[in-house]
Short mmCIF file of C-alpha atoms and ligand atoms in Angstrom, two decimals:
data_model
loop_
_atom_site.label_atom_id
_atom_site.label_comp_id
_atom_site.label_asym_id
_atom_site.label_seq_id
_atom_site.Cartn_x
_atom_site.Cartn_y
_atom_site.Cartn_z
CA MET B 906 105.54 225.05 6.62
CA PRO B 907 102.77 222.41 6.38
CA GLY B 908 104.29 220.26 9.20
CA ILE B 909 101.85 217.48 10.09
CA LEU B 910 98.85 219.01 8.38
CA THR B 911 96.80 217.04 5.81
CA GLU B 912 95.40 218.32 2.50
CA ARG B 913 92.06 218.84 4.23
CA ASN B 914 93.63 220.91 7.03
CA LEU B 915 95.48 222.97 4.41
CA MET B 916 92.25 223.56 2.50
CA TRP B 917 90.72 225.11 5.63
CA ARG B 918 93.87 227.11 6.20
CA ALA B 919 93.73 228.55 2.69
CA ARG B 920 90.06 229.47 3.08
CA ALA B 921 90.60 231.15 6.43
CA ARG B 922 93.68 232.94 5.12
CA GLU B 923 91.68 234.37 2.24
CA VAL B 924 89.03 235.78 4.61
CA ALA B 925 91.78 237.06 6.91
CA GLU B 926 93.66 238.92 4.20
CA LYS B 927 90.71 240.20 2.18
CA VAL B 928 88.29 241.10 4.95
CA VAL B 929 89.82 240.93 8.43
CA ARG B 930 93.15 242.74 8.10
CA PRO B 931 91.78 245.86 6.39
CA LEU B 932 89.11 246.23 9.10
CA ALA B 933 91.09 245.19 12.19
CA ALA B 934 92.11 248.67 13.38
CA LYS B 935 88.65 250.15 12.76
CA TYR B 936 86.84 247.64 14.99
CA ASP B 937 89.59 247.70 17.59
CA ARG B 938 89.10 251.46 17.99
CA ALA B 939 85.31 251.34 17.86
CA GLN B 940 85.11 248.31 20.19
CA GLU B 941 82.16 247.07 18.14
CA TYR B 942 81.16 243.63 16.94
CA PRO B 943 82.25 243.37 13.26
CA TRP B 944 79.15 241.87 11.68
CA GLU B 945 80.60 242.21 8.17
CA ILE B 946 83.57 240.04 9.22
CA LYS B 947 81.30 237.46 10.85
CA GLU B 948 79.30 237.29 7.60
CA ALA B 949 82.49 236.69 5.58
CA ILE B 950 83.55 233.93 7.99
CA ALA B 951 80.13 232.28 7.74
CA LYS B 952 80.06 232.64 3.94
CA ALA B 953 83.40 230.85 3.71
CA GLY B 954 81.80 227.93 5.62
CA LEU B 955 84.12 228.30 8.61
CA MET B 956 81.38 228.27 11.25
CA GLY B 957 80.67 224.58 10.89
CA VAL B 958 84.24 223.29 10.60
CA TRP B 959 84.28 221.38 13.93
CA ILE B 960 80.60 220.38 14.01
CA PRO B 961 79.72 216.82 12.90
CA GLU B 962 78.03 216.44 9.50
CA GLU B 963 74.84 214.98 10.99
CA TYR B 964 74.27 218.30 12.77
CA GLY B 965 74.92 220.43 9.70
CA GLY B 966 78.67 220.95 10.03
CA ALA B 967 81.68 219.97 7.93
CA GLY B 968 82.56 217.11 10.27
CA ASP B 969 86.17 218.13 10.73
CA GLY B 970 88.18 218.38 13.90
CA VAL B 971 89.78 220.60 16.48
CA ILE B 972 92.90 220.60 14.30
CA ASP B 973 90.88 222.26 11.49
CA LEU B 974 89.36 224.70 13.95
CA CYS B 975 92.90 225.54 15.10
CA VAL B 976 94.29 226.25 11.65
CA CYS B 977 91.34 228.58 10.96
CA VAL B 978 91.74 230.35 14.31
CA GLU B 979 95.46 230.81 13.66
CA GLU B 980 94.88 232.39 10.27
CA LEU B 981 92.18 234.77 11.48
CA SER B 982 94.25 235.75 14.53
CA ARG B 983 97.27 236.44 12.36
CA ALA B 984 95.26 239.37 10.99
CA CYS B 985 93.28 240.19 14.17
CA GLY B 986 93.37 238.46 17.55
CA GLY B 987 89.89 239.73 18.37
CA VAL B 988 88.43 238.08 15.28
CA GLY B 989 90.27 234.88 16.18
CA VAL B 990 88.38 234.62 19.47
CA LEU B 991 85.14 235.95 18.01
CA TYR B 992 85.23 232.82 15.85
CA ALA B 993 86.76 230.31 18.33
CA VAL B 994 84.35 231.15 21.12
CA ASN B 995 81.56 229.54 19.08
CA ALA B 996 83.45 226.27 19.36
CA LEU B 997 83.75 226.80 23.13
CA GLY B 998 79.98 227.32 23.36
CA THR B 999 79.12 224.27 21.26
CA PHE B 1000 81.60 221.80 22.80
CA PRO B 1001 79.44 221.17 25.91
CA VAL B 1002 76.56 220.27 23.59
CA MET B 1003 78.82 217.96 21.60
CA VAL B 1004 80.23 216.44 24.79
CA GLY B 1005 77.03 216.02 26.78
CA GLY B 1006 73.95 216.94 24.77
CA THR B 1007 71.14 214.57 23.76
CA GLU B 1008 70.53 213.90 20.04
CA GLU B 1009 67.62 216.32 20.09
CA GLN B 1010 69.76 219.03 21.74
CA LYS B 1011 72.57 218.50 19.25
CA HIS B 1012 70.18 218.99 16.32
CA ARG B 1013 68.50 221.98 17.95
CA PHE B 1014 71.60 223.90 19.05
CA LEU B 1015 74.45 222.86 16.74
CA ARG B 1016 72.68 223.16 13.39
CA PRO B 1017 72.05 226.95 13.43
CA ILE B 1018 75.65 227.56 14.60
CA ALA B 1019 77.09 225.35 11.86
CA LYS B 1020 75.05 227.24 9.25
CA GLY B 1021 76.27 230.58 10.60
CA GLU B 1022 72.69 231.62 11.38
CA LYS B 1023 73.24 231.93 15.13
CA LEU B 1024 76.14 232.65 17.49
CA ILE B 1025 76.81 231.06 20.86
CA SER B 1026 78.50 232.12 24.10
CA PHE B 1027 79.90 230.12 27.04
CA GLY B 1028 78.99 231.16 30.59
CA LEU B 1029 81.06 229.50 33.29
CA SER B 1030 82.94 232.20 35.25
CA GLU B 1031 81.39 234.41 37.88
CA LYS B 1032 82.68 237.33 39.92
CA PHE B 1033 83.66 234.97 42.76
CA ALA B 1034 84.33 231.87 40.65
CA GLY B 1035 87.16 232.29 38.18
CA SER B 1036 89.99 229.76 38.44
CA ASP B 1037 87.93 227.93 41.07
CA ALA B 1038 85.31 226.91 38.55
CA ALA B 1039 83.62 224.53 40.97
CA SER B 1040 82.51 227.34 43.30
CA LEU B 1041 79.67 228.74 41.15
CA ARG B 1042 76.80 230.58 42.84
CA ALA B 1043 74.28 231.09 40.01
CA THR B 1044 71.41 228.67 40.54
CA ALA B 1045 68.97 226.76 38.36
CA GLU B 1046 66.09 225.38 40.37
CA LYS B 1047 63.79 222.71 38.98
CA ASP B 1048 60.17 223.83 38.90
CA GLY B 1049 57.80 221.46 37.09
CA ASP B 1050 59.07 221.07 33.55
CA SER B 1051 61.29 224.15 33.78
CA TYR B 1052 64.51 225.34 35.40
CA VAL B 1053 64.47 228.81 36.95
CA LEU B 1054 67.83 230.59 36.78
CA ASN B 1055 69.02 233.27 39.19
CA GLY B 1056 72.41 234.92 39.59
CA GLU B 1057 75.14 236.38 37.41
CA LYS B 1058 77.78 235.28 34.94
CA LYS B 1059 80.99 237.19 34.27
CA TRP B 1060 83.29 237.45 31.22
CA ASN B 1061 80.83 236.13 28.65
CA THR B 1062 82.77 236.51 25.43
CA ASN B 1063 80.39 237.04 22.48
CA GLY B 1064 77.71 238.03 25.00
CA GLY B 1065 75.04 240.24 23.49
CA ALA B 1066 76.02 239.25 19.95
CA ALA B 1067 75.20 235.60 20.65
CA ASP B 1068 71.73 234.08 20.40
CA ILE B 1069 72.43 230.96 22.49
CA TYR B 1070 74.19 230.76 25.88
CA THR B 1071 75.67 227.64 27.45
CA VAL B 1072 75.28 228.49 31.12
CA PHE B 1073 76.68 226.58 34.09
CA ALA B 1074 74.62 226.82 37.27
CA VAL B 1075 74.09 225.06 40.58
CA THR B 1076 71.25 222.53 40.40
CA ASP B 1077 72.02 220.65 43.63
CA PRO B 1078 73.65 222.83 46.32
CA SER B 1079 73.80 219.86 48.74
CA SER B 1080 75.97 217.74 46.44
CA LYS B 1081 79.75 218.06 46.28
CA SER B 1082 80.48 216.11 43.12
CA ARG B 1083 77.20 216.68 41.21
CA ARG B 1084 76.48 220.26 42.17
CA THR B 1085 76.25 221.98 38.79
CA SER B 1086 74.67 221.47 35.37
CA ALA B 1087 74.93 223.12 31.97
CA ILE B 1088 71.75 224.69 30.67
CA MET B 1089 71.09 226.21 27.27
CA VAL B 1090 69.48 229.65 27.45
CA GLU B 1091 68.30 231.66 24.48
CA LYS B 1092 68.64 235.41 24.28
CA GLY B 1093 65.28 237.07 24.78
CA THR B 1094 64.09 234.61 27.41
CA PRO B 1095 62.31 236.72 30.09
CA GLY B 1096 64.64 237.26 33.06
CA PHE B 1097 67.79 237.10 30.87
CA ARG B 1098 69.59 240.43 30.81
CA ILE B 1099 72.94 241.64 29.49
CA GLY B 1100 74.65 243.64 32.25
CA LYS B 1101 77.97 245.48 32.24
CA VAL B 1102 79.72 245.58 28.87
CA GLU B 1103 83.47 245.50 29.55
CA ASP B 1104 85.91 248.10 28.18
CA LYS B 1105 88.92 245.96 27.31
CA MET B 1106 92.67 246.29 26.75
CA GLY B 1107 92.58 243.94 23.75
CA ILE B 1108 90.28 241.72 21.67
CA ARG B 1109 88.13 244.82 21.48
CA CYS B 1110 85.97 243.81 18.51
CA VAL B 1111 84.35 241.00 20.47
CA PRO B 1112 82.02 241.89 23.33
CA VAL B 1113 82.67 240.59 26.85
CA VAL B 1114 79.71 241.13 29.14
CA GLU B 1115 78.03 240.24 32.40
CA ILE B 1116 74.81 238.27 32.20
CA HIS B 1117 72.12 238.54 34.84
CA PHE B 1118 69.38 235.99 35.45
CA GLU B 1119 66.32 237.09 37.36
CA ASN B 1120 63.81 234.24 37.64
CA CYS B 1121 64.73 233.27 34.11
CA ARG B 1122 62.61 230.23 33.23
CA VAL B 1123 63.91 227.80 30.61
CA PRO B 1124 62.40 224.45 29.57
CA ALA B 1125 63.82 221.44 31.45
CA LYS B 1126 64.68 219.93 28.07
CA ASN B 1127 67.43 222.61 27.82
CA LEU B 1128 69.45 220.97 30.59
CA LEU B 1129 72.38 219.36 28.81
CA GLY B 1130 72.02 215.63 28.57
CA GLU B 1131 68.75 215.99 30.53
CA VAL B 1132 70.64 214.54 33.53
CA PRO B 1133 71.55 217.08 36.23
CA GLY B 1134 74.88 217.18 38.06
CA LEU B 1135 77.29 216.73 35.17
CA GLY B 1136 78.10 220.43 34.75
CA PHE B 1137 81.65 220.43 36.10
CA LYS B 1138 82.63 217.37 34.08
CA HIS B 1139 81.08 218.90 30.95
CA ALA B 1140 82.95 222.15 31.59
CA MET B 1141 86.30 220.42 32.10
CA ALA B 1142 85.88 218.16 29.06
CA THR B 1143 84.92 221.25 27.04
CA LEU B 1144 88.01 223.16 28.14
CA ASP B 1145 90.20 220.19 27.18
CA LYS B 1146 88.83 220.49 23.65
CA ALA B 1147 88.80 224.29 23.51
CA ARG B 1148 92.21 225.23 24.94
CA PRO B 1149 94.10 224.31 21.73
CA GLY B 1150 91.90 226.96 20.06
CA VAL B 1151 93.20 229.66 22.41
CA ALA B 1152 96.70 228.35 21.81
CA ALA B 1153 96.09 228.64 18.05
CA GLN B 1154 94.90 232.20 18.54
CA ALA B 1155 98.21 232.86 20.32
CA VAL B 1156 100.22 231.27 17.51
CA GLY B 1157 98.36 233.44 14.99
CA LEU B 1158 99.13 236.56 17.02
CA ALA B 1159 102.80 235.58 17.30
CA GLN B 1160 103.04 234.81 13.59
CA GLY B 1161 101.26 238.03 12.62
CA ALA B 1162 103.49 240.15 14.86
CA LEU B 1163 106.62 238.36 13.63
CA GLU B 1164 105.69 239.07 10.01
CA TYR B 1165 105.15 242.78 10.68
CA ALA B 1166 108.48 242.89 12.55
CA MET B 1167 110.32 241.09 9.72
CA VAL B 1168 109.01 243.53 7.13
CA TYR B 1169 109.63 246.58 9.30
CA ALA B 1170 113.18 245.49 10.18
CA GLY B 1171 114.03 245.28 6.48
CA TYR B 1172 112.56 248.71 5.78
CA ARG B 1173 113.64 250.76 8.79
CA GLU B 1174 117.14 252.24 8.44
CA GLN B 1175 119.44 253.35 11.25
CA PHE B 1176 123.20 253.92 11.21
CA GLY B 1177 122.95 253.85 7.39
CA ALA B 1178 121.59 250.28 7.14
CA PRO B 1179 118.31 248.39 7.55
CA ILE B 1180 117.99 247.35 11.19
CA SER B 1181 117.52 243.75 9.98
CA SER B 1182 121.25 243.75 9.20
CA PHE B 1183 122.08 244.15 12.91
CA GLN B 1184 122.79 240.97 14.81
CA MET B 1185 120.76 241.96 17.87
CA ILE B 1186 117.65 242.41 15.72
CA GLN B 1187 118.45 239.21 13.83
CA ALA B 1188 118.71 237.28 17.09
CA LEU B 1189 115.35 238.66 18.24
CA LEU B 1190 113.70 237.67 14.95
CA ALA B 1191 115.29 234.22 14.95
CA ASP B 1192 114.09 233.53 18.50
CA MET B 1193 110.61 234.86 17.74
CA ALA B 1194 110.30 232.61 14.68
CA THR B 1195 111.67 229.55 16.49
CA LYS B 1196 109.34 229.92 19.47
CA THR B 1197 106.35 230.49 17.20
CA GLU B 1198 107.09 227.39 15.15
CA ALA B 1199 107.56 225.29 18.31
CA ALA B 1200 104.24 226.58 19.69
CA ARG B 1201 102.44 225.83 16.43
CA ASN B 1202 103.65 222.25 16.39
CA LEU B 1203 102.63 221.67 20.01
CA VAL B 1204 99.17 223.06 19.19
CA HIS B 1205 98.86 220.65 16.27
CA VAL B 1206 99.96 217.68 18.37
CA ALA B 1207 97.46 218.57 21.11
CA ALA B 1208 94.61 219.21 18.65
CA LEU B 1209 95.22 215.86 16.95
CA ALA B 1210 95.26 214.11 20.33
CA VAL B 1211 91.88 215.70 21.11
CA ASP B 1212 90.49 214.60 17.74
CA ARG B 1213 91.73 211.04 18.24
CA GLY B 1214 90.16 210.96 21.70
CA GLU B 1215 93.49 210.05 23.26
CA PRO B 1216 93.49 209.57 27.03
CA ASN B 1217 94.86 212.33 29.19
CA VAL B 1218 94.39 215.11 26.65
CA SER B 1219 94.02 217.52 29.57
CA LYS B 1220 97.79 217.61 29.95
CA LEU B 1221 98.59 218.22 26.27
CA SER B 1222 95.78 220.71 25.93
CA ALA B 1223 97.01 222.66 28.96
CA MET B 1224 100.62 222.43 27.77
CA CYS B 1225 99.89 223.89 24.35
CA LYS B 1226 97.73 226.63 25.86
CA LEU B 1227 100.33 227.75 28.37
CA PHE B 1228 103.28 227.45 26.01
CA ALA B 1229 101.73 229.12 22.97
CA THR B 1230 100.20 231.98 24.94
CA ASP B 1231 103.44 232.70 26.82
CA VAL B 1232 105.22 232.64 23.44
CA ALA B 1233 102.64 235.03 21.99
CA MET B 1234 103.23 237.48 24.84
CA GLU B 1235 107.01 237.34 24.34
CA VAL B 1236 106.92 237.51 20.56
CA THR B 1237 104.40 240.35 20.34
CA THR B 1238 106.36 242.33 22.95
CA ASP B 1239 109.59 241.78 21.01
CA ALA B 1240 107.83 242.86 17.83
CA VAL B 1241 106.89 246.17 19.51
CA GLN B 1242 110.56 246.47 20.53
CA ILE B 1243 111.69 246.07 16.94
CA PHE B 1244 109.30 248.83 15.87
CA GLY B 1245 110.85 251.03 18.59
CA GLY B 1246 108.93 254.20 19.50
CA TYR B 1247 106.66 253.74 16.50
CA GLY B 1248 105.64 250.35 17.81
CA TYR B 1249 104.18 251.99 20.92
CA MET B 1250 101.89 254.21 18.88
CA ARG B 1251 98.28 253.42 18.09
CA ASP B 1252 98.54 254.34 14.39
CA TYR B 1253 100.99 251.49 13.89
CA PRO B 1254 99.49 247.99 13.74
CA ILE B 1255 101.84 246.26 16.17
CA GLU B 1256 100.84 247.36 19.71
CA LYS B 1257 97.41 245.79 19.12
CA TYR B 1258 99.08 242.36 18.85
CA MET B 1259 100.61 242.80 22.29
CA ARG B 1260 97.29 243.93 23.79
CA ASP B 1261 95.42 241.06 22.15
CA ALA B 1262 98.06 238.52 23.26
CA LYS B 1263 97.78 239.38 26.97
CA ILE B 1264 94.31 237.93 27.42
CA THR B 1265 95.36 234.57 25.97
CA GLN B 1266 97.48 233.99 29.09
CA ILE B 1267 94.39 234.60 31.22
CA TYR B 1268 91.19 233.25 29.71
CA GLU B 1269 90.05 229.65 29.30
CA GLY B 1270 92.10 228.99 32.40
CA THR B 1271 95.01 231.17 33.52
CA ASN B 1272 98.45 229.84 32.70
CA GLN B 1273 98.86 229.19 36.42
CA VAL B 1274 95.86 226.82 36.23
CA GLN B 1275 97.34 225.19 33.11
CA ARG B 1276 100.60 224.54 34.97
CA MET B 1277 98.57 223.04 37.80
CA VAL B 1278 96.79 220.71 35.36
CA VAL B 1279 100.10 219.64 33.83
CA ALA B 1280 101.75 219.16 37.23
CA ARG B 1281 98.83 217.09 38.59
CA SER B 1282 99.14 214.86 35.58
CA LEU B 1283 102.89 214.49 36.13
CA VAL B 1284 102.32 213.50 39.75
CA LYS B 1285 99.92 210.77 38.58
CA GLU B 1286 102.37 209.60 35.92
CA SER B 1287 105.18 209.42 38.47
CA LEU B 1288 103.30 206.59 40.22
CA GLY B 1289 103.95 204.45 37.16
CA LEU B 1290 107.67 205.21 37.28
CA LYS B 1291 108.38 203.86 40.77
CA HIS B 1292 110.94 201.39 39.34
CA LEU B 1293 113.25 204.41 38.89
CA LEU B 1294 113.55 204.59 42.69
CA ASP B 1295 115.83 201.55 42.43
CA TYR B 1296 118.39 203.80 40.76
CA ILE B 1297 118.15 206.69 43.20
CA PRO B 1298 120.40 206.45 46.28
CA LYS B 1299 118.18 206.42 49.36
CA GLU B 1300 120.26 208.10 52.04
CA ILE B 1301 119.14 211.67 51.32
CA GLN B 1302 115.99 210.88 49.36
CA LYS B 1303 113.78 209.68 52.15
CA GLY B 1304 110.11 210.37 51.47
CA VAL B 1305 107.97 212.17 54.03
CA ASN B 1306 105.16 209.65 53.85
CA ASP B 1307 106.90 206.52 55.06
CA PRO B 1308 106.07 205.47 58.66
CA GLU B 1309 109.67 205.78 59.81
CA THR B 1310 109.97 209.41 58.68
CA LEU B 1311 106.55 210.31 60.05
CA GLN B 1312 107.53 208.83 63.41
CA ARG B 1313 110.79 210.78 63.43
CA LEU B 1314 109.04 214.04 62.50
CA ALA B 1315 106.45 213.52 65.26
CA GLU B 1316 109.20 212.94 67.81
CA GLU B 1317 111.08 216.04 66.69
CA ALA B 1318 107.90 218.13 66.92
CA ARG B 1319 107.27 216.84 70.46
CA ARG B 1320 110.85 217.57 71.49
CA LEU B 1321 110.63 221.08 70.02
CA ALA B 1322 107.34 221.75 71.84
CA GLU B 1323 108.90 220.67 75.14
CA GLU B 1324 112.01 222.79 74.58
CA THR B 1325 109.94 225.84 73.68
CA ALA B 1326 107.72 225.37 76.69
CA GLY B 1327 110.83 225.10 78.88
CA ALA B 1328 112.35 228.24 77.41
CA LEU B 1329 109.15 230.20 78.07
CA ASP B 1330 108.93 228.67 81.51
CA VAL B 1331 105.41 227.35 81.07
CA PRO B 1332 104.50 223.76 81.91
CA SER B 1333 104.62 221.42 78.90
CA HIS B 1334 101.50 219.21 78.59
CA HIS B 1335 103.89 216.21 78.44
CA SER B 1336 105.39 216.99 81.81
N1 CAA U 379 87.67 216.05 32.23
C1 CAA U 379 86.69 215.40 32.89
N2 CAA U 379 86.56 215.46 34.22
C2 CAA U 379 87.44 216.19 34.92
C3 CAA U 379 88.48 216.90 34.29
C4 CAA U 379 88.59 216.80 32.88
N3 CAA U 379 89.54 217.45 32.23
N4 CAA U 379 89.19 217.56 35.22
C5 CAA U 379 88.63 217.26 36.39
N5 CAA U 379 87.56 216.44 36.20
C6 CAA U 379 86.71 215.87 37.24
C7 CAA U 379 87.58 215.11 38.23
O1 CAA U 379 87.76 213.77 37.81
C8 CAA U 379 86.76 215.19 39.50
O2 CAA U 379 85.72 214.22 39.44
P1 CAA U 379 85.31 213.36 40.74
O3 CAA U 379 84.84 214.37 41.75
O4 CAA U 379 84.24 212.46 40.22
O5 CAA U 379 86.56 212.67 41.16
C9 CAA U 379 86.10 216.56 39.41
O6 CAA U 379 86.08 216.90 38.01
C10 CAA U 379 86.83 217.62 40.20
O7 CAA U 379 88.16 217.70 39.69
P2 CAA U 379 89.34 218.48 40.42
O8 CAA U 379 89.44 218.00 41.84
O9 CAA U 379 90.55 218.42 39.57
O10 CAA U 379 88.75 219.96 40.45
P3 CAA U 379 89.33 221.30 41.05
O11 CAA U 379 88.25 221.99 41.78
O12 CAA U 379 90.62 221.05 41.77
O13 CAA U 379 89.57 222.21 39.73
C11 CAA U 379 90.76 223.14 37.88
C12 CAA U 379 90.39 221.91 38.73
C13 CAA U 379 91.69 222.57 36.85
C14 CAA U 379 91.44 224.24 38.68
C15 CAA U 379 89.47 223.70 37.23
O14 CAA U 379 88.63 224.33 38.19
C16 CAA U 379 89.79 224.69 36.12
O15 CAA U 379 90.07 224.28 34.99
N6 CAA U 379 89.72 226.02 36.42
C17 CAA U 379 89.88 227.03 35.39
C18 CAA U 379 88.55 227.42 34.87
C19 CAA U 379 88.62 227.97 33.48
O16 CAA U 379 89.38 227.52 32.65
N7 CAA U 379 87.77 228.96 33.24
C20 CAA U 379 87.72 229.52 31.95
C21 CAA U 379 86.37 230.05 31.66
S1 CAA U 379 85.99 230.08 29.98
C22 CAA U 379 86.65 231.46 29.32
O17 CAA U 379 87.57 232.05 29.78
C23 CAA U 379 85.99 231.77 28.06
C24 CAA U 379 86.26 233.03 27.37
O18 CAA U 379 86.08 234.11 27.87
C25 CAA U 379 86.70 232.97 25.98
#
């Protein structure tokens, strides 16, 4: 179903689908088992021109949008969720440069990514700073015309395979609002070291590693925008642009699992008939397909809003991420159910979808964080809807912030304190 996609979007979809079916699907199980970076798949993706889809033409890319990135991610993820993120994470790494880089930085860092010559990784999280992304500890201290990095980064997807790292570090520990900055670090810089390589439940073909910085000196011209203190804003603006990509990965996983389940249900016979003829299986499939289609459309709406630079994309971006990834978890789990005992086995392709789907509810902001972002936005929007109070009877809807209620609550608290003091037979400080 093309939905709201243009000819251009569909062209990218067809290209990504071709790579997915010819190269990714046949190799998906092999790289999942080996937990190795699939260089041959990356080469096929680059050869098809997919690496520069979202990068502006002046920096060597195709000049298309997040919507085009999303259709490519969906297609690749339909064949392998790991490959979906292996590709999408390059967008995550480049978005801070696109959002906050100088012209010189954009030319220097975006061009080799767009051409598929280099890979990039995004380093925000740390052991003690996950959802609370503002509480980073890694530091970057100015020293002459350099920054000297110290500390660790956790969960660097693409780490080790990537040549360039967008790293968020504290440049001004005394500041609350301008504490961190994004700094571009190249692999091989002295003091840059790949640490623990994670052994993962899913997305096993893409490495996730720790990165350690030990007096790692990078030129000051690598600080994004060459103005310190904008790190948190750059990170948040990046995540607004990148979350639809995770959501698209989830839609691809849901679609891929649904298709395997549809085919299997028509082929598997029990009680003398294909299980697809049973209403309980039909209901499962119908719900899986409906949820997947709804998620896809929300992803497209959010991606288009990002591309149009609409205000308050944070809400839509968070909505599509949380909805699509929850759908992916449900749909891939139901697909395993339809495969029955076989679905639980490693030599069948379906359990991998469920394993790959799980991480989409966690990374690029847990779905709890996404709900928080959506809810904060709703609270702000409610301020513009105050006229609705005229239609809500007041007697039981008293707010807690009006002076009258606050006064009453204070009096009740005082009375309660006095009563309690009396009951315990100790003197109340009001007596
Ligand atoms: N765009 C621009 N600025 C933003 C913003 C946005 N979307 N959201 C917040 N800001 C600004 C605010 O305006 C505020 O600025 P002022 O101080 O000038 O007013 C400042 O940033 C602080 O904002 P908040 O008070 O909202 O910040 P918070 O500390 O409450 O955190 C949060 C908000 C939403 C929880 C945020 O910390 C968050 O998104 N956490 C999740 C982190 C995350 O997604 N990590 C994923 C890592 S990447 C990954 O997973 C990659 C991978 O492996 C593939």
